[in-house]
Coordinates of C-alpha atoms and ligand atoms in Angstrom, one line a residue:
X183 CA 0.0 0.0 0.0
X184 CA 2.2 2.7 -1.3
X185 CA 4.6 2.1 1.5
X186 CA 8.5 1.9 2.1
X187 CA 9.4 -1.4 2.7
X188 CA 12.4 -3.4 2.4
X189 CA 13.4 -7.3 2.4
X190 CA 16.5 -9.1 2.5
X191 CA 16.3 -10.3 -1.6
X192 CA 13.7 -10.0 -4.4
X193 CA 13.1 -12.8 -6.9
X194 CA 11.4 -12.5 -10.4
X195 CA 9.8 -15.5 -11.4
X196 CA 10.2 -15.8 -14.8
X197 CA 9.3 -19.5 -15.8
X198 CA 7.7 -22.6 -14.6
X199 CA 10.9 -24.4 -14.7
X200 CA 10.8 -27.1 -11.3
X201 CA 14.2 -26.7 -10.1
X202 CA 13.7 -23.2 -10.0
X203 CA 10.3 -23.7 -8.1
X204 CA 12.3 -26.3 -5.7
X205 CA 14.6 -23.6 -4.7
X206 CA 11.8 -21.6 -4.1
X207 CA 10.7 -24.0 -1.7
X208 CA 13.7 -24.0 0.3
X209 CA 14.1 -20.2 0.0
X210 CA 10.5 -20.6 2.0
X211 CA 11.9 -22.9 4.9
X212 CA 14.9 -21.6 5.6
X213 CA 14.2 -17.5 5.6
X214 CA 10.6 -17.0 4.2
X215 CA 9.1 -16.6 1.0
X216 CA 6.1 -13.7 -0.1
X217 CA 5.3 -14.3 -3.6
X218 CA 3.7 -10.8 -4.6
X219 CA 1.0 -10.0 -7.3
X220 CA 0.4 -6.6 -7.7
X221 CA 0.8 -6.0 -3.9
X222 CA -2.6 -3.8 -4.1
X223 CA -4.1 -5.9 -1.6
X224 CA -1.3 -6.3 1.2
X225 CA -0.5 -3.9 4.1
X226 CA 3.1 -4.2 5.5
X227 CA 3.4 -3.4 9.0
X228 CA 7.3 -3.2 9.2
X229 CA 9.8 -4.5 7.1
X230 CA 9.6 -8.1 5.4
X231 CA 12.6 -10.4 6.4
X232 CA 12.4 -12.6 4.2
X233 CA 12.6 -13.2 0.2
X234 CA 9.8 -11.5 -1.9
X235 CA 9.2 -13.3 -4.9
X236 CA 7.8 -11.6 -7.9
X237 CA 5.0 -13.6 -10.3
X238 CA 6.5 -12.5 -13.3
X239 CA 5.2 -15.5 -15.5
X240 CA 3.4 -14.5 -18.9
X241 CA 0.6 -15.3 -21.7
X242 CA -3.0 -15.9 -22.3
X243 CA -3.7 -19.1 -24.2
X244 CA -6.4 -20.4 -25.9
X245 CA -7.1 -24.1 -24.4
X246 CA -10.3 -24.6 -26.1
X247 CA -13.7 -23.7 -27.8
X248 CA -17.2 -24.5 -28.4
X249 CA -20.0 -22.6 -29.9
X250 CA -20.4 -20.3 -27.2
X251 CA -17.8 -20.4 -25.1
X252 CA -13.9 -20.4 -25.1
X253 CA -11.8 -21.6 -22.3
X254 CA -8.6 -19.4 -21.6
X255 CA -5.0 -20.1 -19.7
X256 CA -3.6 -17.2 -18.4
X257 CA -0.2 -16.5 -16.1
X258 CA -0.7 -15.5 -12.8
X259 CA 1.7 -12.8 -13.5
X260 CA -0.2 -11.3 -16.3
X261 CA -1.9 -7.6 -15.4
X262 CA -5.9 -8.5 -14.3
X263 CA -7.5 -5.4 -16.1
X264 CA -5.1 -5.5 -19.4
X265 CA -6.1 -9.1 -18.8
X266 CA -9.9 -7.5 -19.3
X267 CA -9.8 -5.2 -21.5
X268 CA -7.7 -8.3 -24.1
X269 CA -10.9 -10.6 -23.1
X270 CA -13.2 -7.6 -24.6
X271 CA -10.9 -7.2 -27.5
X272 CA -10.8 -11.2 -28.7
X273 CA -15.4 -11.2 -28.3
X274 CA -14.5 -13.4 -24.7
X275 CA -17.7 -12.0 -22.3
X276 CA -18.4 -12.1 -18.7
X277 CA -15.8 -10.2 -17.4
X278 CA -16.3 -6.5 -18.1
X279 CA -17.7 -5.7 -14.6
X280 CA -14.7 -6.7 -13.2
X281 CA -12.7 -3.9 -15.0
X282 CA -9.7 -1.8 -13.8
X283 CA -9.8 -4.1 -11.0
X284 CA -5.6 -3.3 -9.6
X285 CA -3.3 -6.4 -9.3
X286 CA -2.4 -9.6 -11.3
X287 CA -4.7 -12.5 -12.4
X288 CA -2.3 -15.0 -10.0
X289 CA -4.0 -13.1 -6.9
X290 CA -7.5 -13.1 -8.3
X291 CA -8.8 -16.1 -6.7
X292 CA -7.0 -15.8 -3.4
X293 CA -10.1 -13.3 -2.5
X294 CA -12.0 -14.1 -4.9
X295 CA -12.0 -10.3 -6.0
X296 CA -16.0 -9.3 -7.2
X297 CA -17.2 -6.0 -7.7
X298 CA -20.6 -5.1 -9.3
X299 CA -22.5 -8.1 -8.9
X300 CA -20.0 -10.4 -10.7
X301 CA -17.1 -12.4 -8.8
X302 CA -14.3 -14.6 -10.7
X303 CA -15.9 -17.8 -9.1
X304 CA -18.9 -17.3 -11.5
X305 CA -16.2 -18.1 -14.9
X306 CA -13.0 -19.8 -13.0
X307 CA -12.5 -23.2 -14.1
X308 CA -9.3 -24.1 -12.5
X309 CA -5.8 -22.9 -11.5
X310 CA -2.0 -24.9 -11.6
X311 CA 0.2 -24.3 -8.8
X312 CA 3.3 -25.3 -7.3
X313 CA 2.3 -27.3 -4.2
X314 CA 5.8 -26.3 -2.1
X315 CA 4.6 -29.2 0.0
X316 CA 4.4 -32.0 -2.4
X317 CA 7.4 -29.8 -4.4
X318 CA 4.9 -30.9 -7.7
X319 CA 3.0 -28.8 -10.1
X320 CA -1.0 -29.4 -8.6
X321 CA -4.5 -28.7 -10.3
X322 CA -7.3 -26.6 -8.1
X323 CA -10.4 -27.8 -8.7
X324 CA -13.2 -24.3 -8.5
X325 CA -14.9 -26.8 -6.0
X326 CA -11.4 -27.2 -4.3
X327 CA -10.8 -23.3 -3.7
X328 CA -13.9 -23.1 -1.7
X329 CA -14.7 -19.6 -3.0
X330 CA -17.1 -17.5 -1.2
X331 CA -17.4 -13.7 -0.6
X332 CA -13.7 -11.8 -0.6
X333 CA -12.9 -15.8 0.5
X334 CA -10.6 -19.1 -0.6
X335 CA -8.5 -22.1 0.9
X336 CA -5.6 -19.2 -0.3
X337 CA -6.9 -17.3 2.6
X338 CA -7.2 -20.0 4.7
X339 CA -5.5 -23.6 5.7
X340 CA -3.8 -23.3 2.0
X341 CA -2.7 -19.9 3.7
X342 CA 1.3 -19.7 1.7
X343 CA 1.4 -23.5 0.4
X344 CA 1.1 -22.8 -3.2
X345 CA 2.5 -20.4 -6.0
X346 CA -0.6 -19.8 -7.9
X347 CA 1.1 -20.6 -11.9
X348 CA -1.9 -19.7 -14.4
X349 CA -5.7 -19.6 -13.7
X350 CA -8.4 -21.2 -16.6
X351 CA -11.4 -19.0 -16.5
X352 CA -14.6 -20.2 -19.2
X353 CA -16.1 -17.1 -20.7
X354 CA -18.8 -16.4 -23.5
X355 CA -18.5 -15.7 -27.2
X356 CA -22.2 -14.1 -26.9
X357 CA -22.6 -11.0 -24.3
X358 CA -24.8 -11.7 -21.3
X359 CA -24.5 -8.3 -19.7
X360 CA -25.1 -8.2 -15.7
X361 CA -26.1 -4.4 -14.9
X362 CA -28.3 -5.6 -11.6
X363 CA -26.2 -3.1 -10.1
X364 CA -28.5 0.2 -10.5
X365 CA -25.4 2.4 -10.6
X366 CA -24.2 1.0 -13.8
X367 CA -27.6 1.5 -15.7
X368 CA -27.2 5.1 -14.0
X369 CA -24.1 5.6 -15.9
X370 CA -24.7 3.8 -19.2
X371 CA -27.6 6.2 -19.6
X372 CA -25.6 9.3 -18.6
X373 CA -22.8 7.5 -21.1
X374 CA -26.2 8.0 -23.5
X375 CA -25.7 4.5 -24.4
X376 CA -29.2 2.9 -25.5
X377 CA -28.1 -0.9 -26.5
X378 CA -25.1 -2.0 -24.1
X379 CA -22.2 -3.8 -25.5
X380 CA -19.8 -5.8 -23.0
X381 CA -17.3 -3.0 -24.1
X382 CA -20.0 -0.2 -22.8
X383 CA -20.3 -2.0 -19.3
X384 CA -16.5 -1.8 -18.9
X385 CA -16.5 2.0 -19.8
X386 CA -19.6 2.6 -17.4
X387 CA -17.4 0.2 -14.0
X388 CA -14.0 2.5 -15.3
X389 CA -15.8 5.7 -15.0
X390 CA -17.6 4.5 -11.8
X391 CA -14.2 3.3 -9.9
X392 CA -12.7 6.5 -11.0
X393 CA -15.1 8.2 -10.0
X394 CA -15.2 6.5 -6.5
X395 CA -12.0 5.0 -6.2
X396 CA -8.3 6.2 -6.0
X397 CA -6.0 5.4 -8.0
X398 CA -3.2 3.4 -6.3
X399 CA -0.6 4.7 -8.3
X400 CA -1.6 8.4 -7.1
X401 CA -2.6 8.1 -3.9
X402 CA -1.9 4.9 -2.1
X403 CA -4.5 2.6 -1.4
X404 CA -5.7 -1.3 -1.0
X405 CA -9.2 -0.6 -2.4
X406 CA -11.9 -1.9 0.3
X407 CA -10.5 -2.3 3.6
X408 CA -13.0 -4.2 5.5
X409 CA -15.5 -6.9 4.2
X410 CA -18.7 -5.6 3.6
X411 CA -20.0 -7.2 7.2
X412 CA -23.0 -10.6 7.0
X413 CA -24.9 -10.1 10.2
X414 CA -28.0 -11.8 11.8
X415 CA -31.4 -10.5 10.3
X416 CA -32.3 -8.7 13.7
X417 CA -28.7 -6.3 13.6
X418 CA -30.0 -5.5 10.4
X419 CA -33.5 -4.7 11.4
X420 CA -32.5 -2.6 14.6
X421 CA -30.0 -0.6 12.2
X422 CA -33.0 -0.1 9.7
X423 CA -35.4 0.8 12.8
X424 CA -33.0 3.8 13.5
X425 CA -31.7 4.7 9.7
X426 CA -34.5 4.0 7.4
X427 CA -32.4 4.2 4.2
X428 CA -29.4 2.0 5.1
X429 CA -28.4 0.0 2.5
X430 CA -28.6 -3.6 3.5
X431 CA -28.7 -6.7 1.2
X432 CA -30.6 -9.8 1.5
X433 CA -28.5 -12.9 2.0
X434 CA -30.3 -15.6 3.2
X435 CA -33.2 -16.4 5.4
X436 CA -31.1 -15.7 8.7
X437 CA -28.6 -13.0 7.6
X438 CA -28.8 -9.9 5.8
X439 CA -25.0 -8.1 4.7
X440 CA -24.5 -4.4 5.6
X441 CA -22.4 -1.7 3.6
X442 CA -19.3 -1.4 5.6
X443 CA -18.6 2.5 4.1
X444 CA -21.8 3.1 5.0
X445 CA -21.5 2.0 8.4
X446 CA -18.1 4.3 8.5
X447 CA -19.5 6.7 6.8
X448 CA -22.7 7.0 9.8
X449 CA -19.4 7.3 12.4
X450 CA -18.0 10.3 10.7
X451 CA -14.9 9.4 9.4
X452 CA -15.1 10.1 5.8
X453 CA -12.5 12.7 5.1
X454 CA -10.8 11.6 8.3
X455 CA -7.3 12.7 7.8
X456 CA -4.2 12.4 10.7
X457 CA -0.7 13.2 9.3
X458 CA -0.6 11.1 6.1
X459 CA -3.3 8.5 7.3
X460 CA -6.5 9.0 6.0
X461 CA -10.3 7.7 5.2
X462 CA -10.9 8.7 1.5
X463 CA -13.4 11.2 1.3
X464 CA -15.3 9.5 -1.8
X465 CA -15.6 6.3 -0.3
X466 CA -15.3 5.7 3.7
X467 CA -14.2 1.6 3.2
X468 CA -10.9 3.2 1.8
X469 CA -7.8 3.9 3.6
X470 CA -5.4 6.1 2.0
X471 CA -1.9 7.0 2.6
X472 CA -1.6 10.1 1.5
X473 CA 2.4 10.1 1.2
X474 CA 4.7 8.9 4.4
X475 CA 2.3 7.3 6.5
X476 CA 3.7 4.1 7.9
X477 CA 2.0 0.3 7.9
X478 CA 1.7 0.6 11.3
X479 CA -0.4 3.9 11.8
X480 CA -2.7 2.6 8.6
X481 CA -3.3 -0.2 10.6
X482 CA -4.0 1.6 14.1
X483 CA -6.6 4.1 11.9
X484 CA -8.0 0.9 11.6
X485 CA -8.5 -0.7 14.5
X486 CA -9.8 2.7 15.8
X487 CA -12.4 2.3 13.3
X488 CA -13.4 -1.1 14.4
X489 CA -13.5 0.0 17.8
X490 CA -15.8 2.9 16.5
X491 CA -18.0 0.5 14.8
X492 CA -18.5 -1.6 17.8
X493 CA -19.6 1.4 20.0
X494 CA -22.0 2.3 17.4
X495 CA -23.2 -0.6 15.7
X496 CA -22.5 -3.3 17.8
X497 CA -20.9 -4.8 14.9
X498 CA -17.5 -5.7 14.3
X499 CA -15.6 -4.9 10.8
X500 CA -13.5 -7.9 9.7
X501 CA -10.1 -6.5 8.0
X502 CA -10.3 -7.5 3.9
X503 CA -6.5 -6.7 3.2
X504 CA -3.7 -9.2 3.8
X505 CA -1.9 -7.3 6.9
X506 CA 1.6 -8.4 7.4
Ligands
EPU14 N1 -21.7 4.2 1.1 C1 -21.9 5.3 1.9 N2 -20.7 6.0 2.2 C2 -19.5 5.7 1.8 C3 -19.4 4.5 1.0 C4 -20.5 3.8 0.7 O1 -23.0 5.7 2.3 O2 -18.6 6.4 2.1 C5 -22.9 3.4 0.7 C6 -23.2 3.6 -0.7 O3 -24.0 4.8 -1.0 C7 -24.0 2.4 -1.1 C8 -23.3 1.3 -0.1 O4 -22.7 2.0 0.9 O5 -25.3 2.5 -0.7 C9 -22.4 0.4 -0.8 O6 -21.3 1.2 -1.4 P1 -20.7 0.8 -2.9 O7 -21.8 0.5 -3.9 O8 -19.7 1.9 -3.2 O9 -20.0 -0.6 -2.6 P2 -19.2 -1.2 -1.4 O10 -20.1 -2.2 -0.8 O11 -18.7 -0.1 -0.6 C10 -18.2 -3.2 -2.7 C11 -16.9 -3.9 -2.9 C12 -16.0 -3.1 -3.8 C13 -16.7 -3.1 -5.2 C14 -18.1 -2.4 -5.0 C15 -19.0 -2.5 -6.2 C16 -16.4 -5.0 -0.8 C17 -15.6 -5.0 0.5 N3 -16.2 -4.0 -1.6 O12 -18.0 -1.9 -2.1 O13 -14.8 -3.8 -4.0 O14 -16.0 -2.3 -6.2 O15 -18.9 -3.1 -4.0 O16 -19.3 -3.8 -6.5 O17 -17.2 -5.9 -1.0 C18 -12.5 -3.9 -3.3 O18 -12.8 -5.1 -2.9 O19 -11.4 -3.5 -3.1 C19 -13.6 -3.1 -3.9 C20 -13.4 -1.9 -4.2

C-alpha cells in the first residue's frame, strides 16, 4: 500500500521451470518466502525479512472452444484489467464488470475479487500451482478453492502453500450483460448509451471506480478495507429501525450483509485525515496514505475504526487486506 518497505532479496519468477520452483521451496523454509501480485491488496506493518518473490510469468492461451464459449489459460503474472480489456478485444464476455480491478490474475482467486455483482468464481474453471509441500506442479479444482465472498482455501488452511502458476477461466462468445447493479444503468444512460455492449459496461465500471475509487498509483491505497460485514437478520433490522435508508442486502433467510462504508460513513470518518493517514473522502471503506504514513499507523486508523463501529453498531468490521 504505497509504502516503504524493504526485504532481505527480491526474486522474479520468470518461468515454470521445477528446479527453480524447488529452490523456491527452500528459499521458503529456511528465511521465508512472499510471492507478490500486484501487492494492491497487502499492508506491511514493518519490514519483510524474508525473500519476496515476484509472479513475473506471462501469456494468455487459448485451451479450447465450443460454440459459445472459449476456455482461456492465463499466467498469474499477467496484469488483471489489461487481462480485461484483451478478453473484450478477442469477443470473450463475462468479465467486463470486473474492470480496472488493480493487481495480477495470479492473486485473483486468493479473495475471490468481485465488484458489481459479478465475482471470478462465476467463470474460474481451475488454477495450476506449485504445491511447495508435495514440491509438484497441482491442479485446483473451483470446487477445491472453496470460494465465497472476498474468500478461498488461499486465505485460509492453504494460507502460503502454493504459488498460484496460471488460472483457466470459461467465458462467453455471446454478451450476457449483468447491470443488476443500479449504478451502472445510471451511468450507461448518462454515457447515453441505449443498447449496451460488454465494451460499454466496462467503460460505465471505469468511470464509476474513478469516480469513486483512488487510483493506487496516485494516492496509495488497497481498495476496500474491510468486508462488507454478513450479520443476523435482527442487527440489520435494529439498524434499519434507526436509519430508514441504510443499505442492506438480503443474504439468506437468517442474515442480511450491511455496507461497511456506509457504516463508517454514519461514524464520521469520511474525510478523516491524521498526518498522512486518511479515510478517503469519496468512499469511507478506503484507507489512504496520502504520502509517508507508515503500515503501522494505517493499521491503528483501523483498529480505531473497528472500535468505532463496535460502540456504534454493535458490529465488528472484519479486515479485507492481507496485513503483514
Ligand atoms: N456508502 C456510503 N458512504 C460511503 C461509502 C458507501 O454511504 O462512504 C454506501 C453507498 O451509498 C452504497 C453502499 O454504501 O449504498 C455500498 O457502497 P458501494 O456500492 O460503493 O460498494 P461497497 O459495498 O462499498 C463493494 C466492494 C468493492 C466493489 C463495490 C462495487 C467489498 C468489500 N467492496 O464496495 O470492492 O468495487 O462493492 O461492487 O465488497 C474492493 O474489494 O477493493 C472493492 C473496491
Amino acid at each position: 500500500m504505497g509504502l516503504p518497505i524493504s526485504c532481505s532479496r527480491l526474486y522474479s519468477l520468470n518461468s515454470e521451470n521445477t528446479d527453480e520452483l524447488k529452490n523456491l521451496g527452500g528459499i521458503k523454509n529456511e528465511q521465508g518466502l512472499l510471492i507478490l501480485g500486484g501487492g494492491s491488496n497487502i499492508l506491511f506493518t514493518g519490514d519483510y525479512k524474508g525473500t519476496v518473490c515476484l509472479n513475473e510469468l506471462r501469456g494468455v492461451n487459448l485451451l479450447s472452444e465450443s460454440n459459445s464459449t472459449v476456455t482461456v489459460r492465463v499466467a498469474g503474472g499477467e496484469n488483471w484489467h489489461s487481462f480485461v480489456l484483451s478478453c473484450l478485444d478477442n469477443g470473450w464476455y463475462g468479465l467486463e464488470n470486473l474492470s480496472l480491478i488493480p493487481g495480477k490474475v495470479g492473486a485473483c482467486p486468493i479473495q475471490n475479487i468481485g465488484a458489481y455483482g459479478v465475482e471470478i468464481k462465476d467463470f474460474f474453471v481451475s488454477l495450476r500451482a506449485w504445491d511447495f509441500e508435495k514440491e509438484e506442479i497441482v491442479s485446483i479444482s473451483k470446487e477445491q478453492c472453496q470460494f465465497a465472498y472476498r474468500d478461498s482455501i488461499f486465505k485460509n488452511h492453504a494460507k502460503g502453500r502454493y504459488l498460484i502458476l496460471s488460472v483457466d477461466f470459461k467465458l462467453k462468445k455471446s454478451p450476457e450483460l449483468n447491470t443488476s447493479y443500479g449504478i451502472i444503468e445510471d451511468k450507461l444512460s448518462e454515457m447515453g448509451v441505449k443498447q449496451a455492449t460488454p465494451k460499454d459496461v466496462s467503460n460505465a465500471v471505469i468511470s464509476i471506480r474513478q469516480s469513486k475509487l483512488p487510483d493506487p498509483d496516485k494516492l496509495g491505497n488497497c481498495g476496500s478495507f474491510f468486508k462488507n460485514p454478513i450479520v443476523p437478520k435482527e442487527v440489520a433490522e435494529k439498524v434499519l429501525s434507526i436509519h430508514a435508508n441504510a443499505p442492506v442486502y438480503p443474504v439468506d433467510e437468517f442474515s442480511s450483509k450491511l455496507a461497511a462504508g456506509w457504516l463508517i460513513d454514519q461514524a464520521g470518518w469520511k474525510g478523516f485525515r491524521e498526518g498522512d493517514a486518511g479515510v478517503h473522502k469519496n468512499q469511507a471503506l478506503v484507507l489512504v496514505n496520502y504520502g509517508n504514513a507508515t503500515g503501522k499507523q494505517i493499521y491503528d486508523l483501523s483498529s480505531r475504526i473497528i472500535q468505532s463501529i463496535i460502540e456504534k453498531f454493535g458490529i465488528t468490521l472484519e479486515r479485507e487486506v492481507n496485513i503483514l
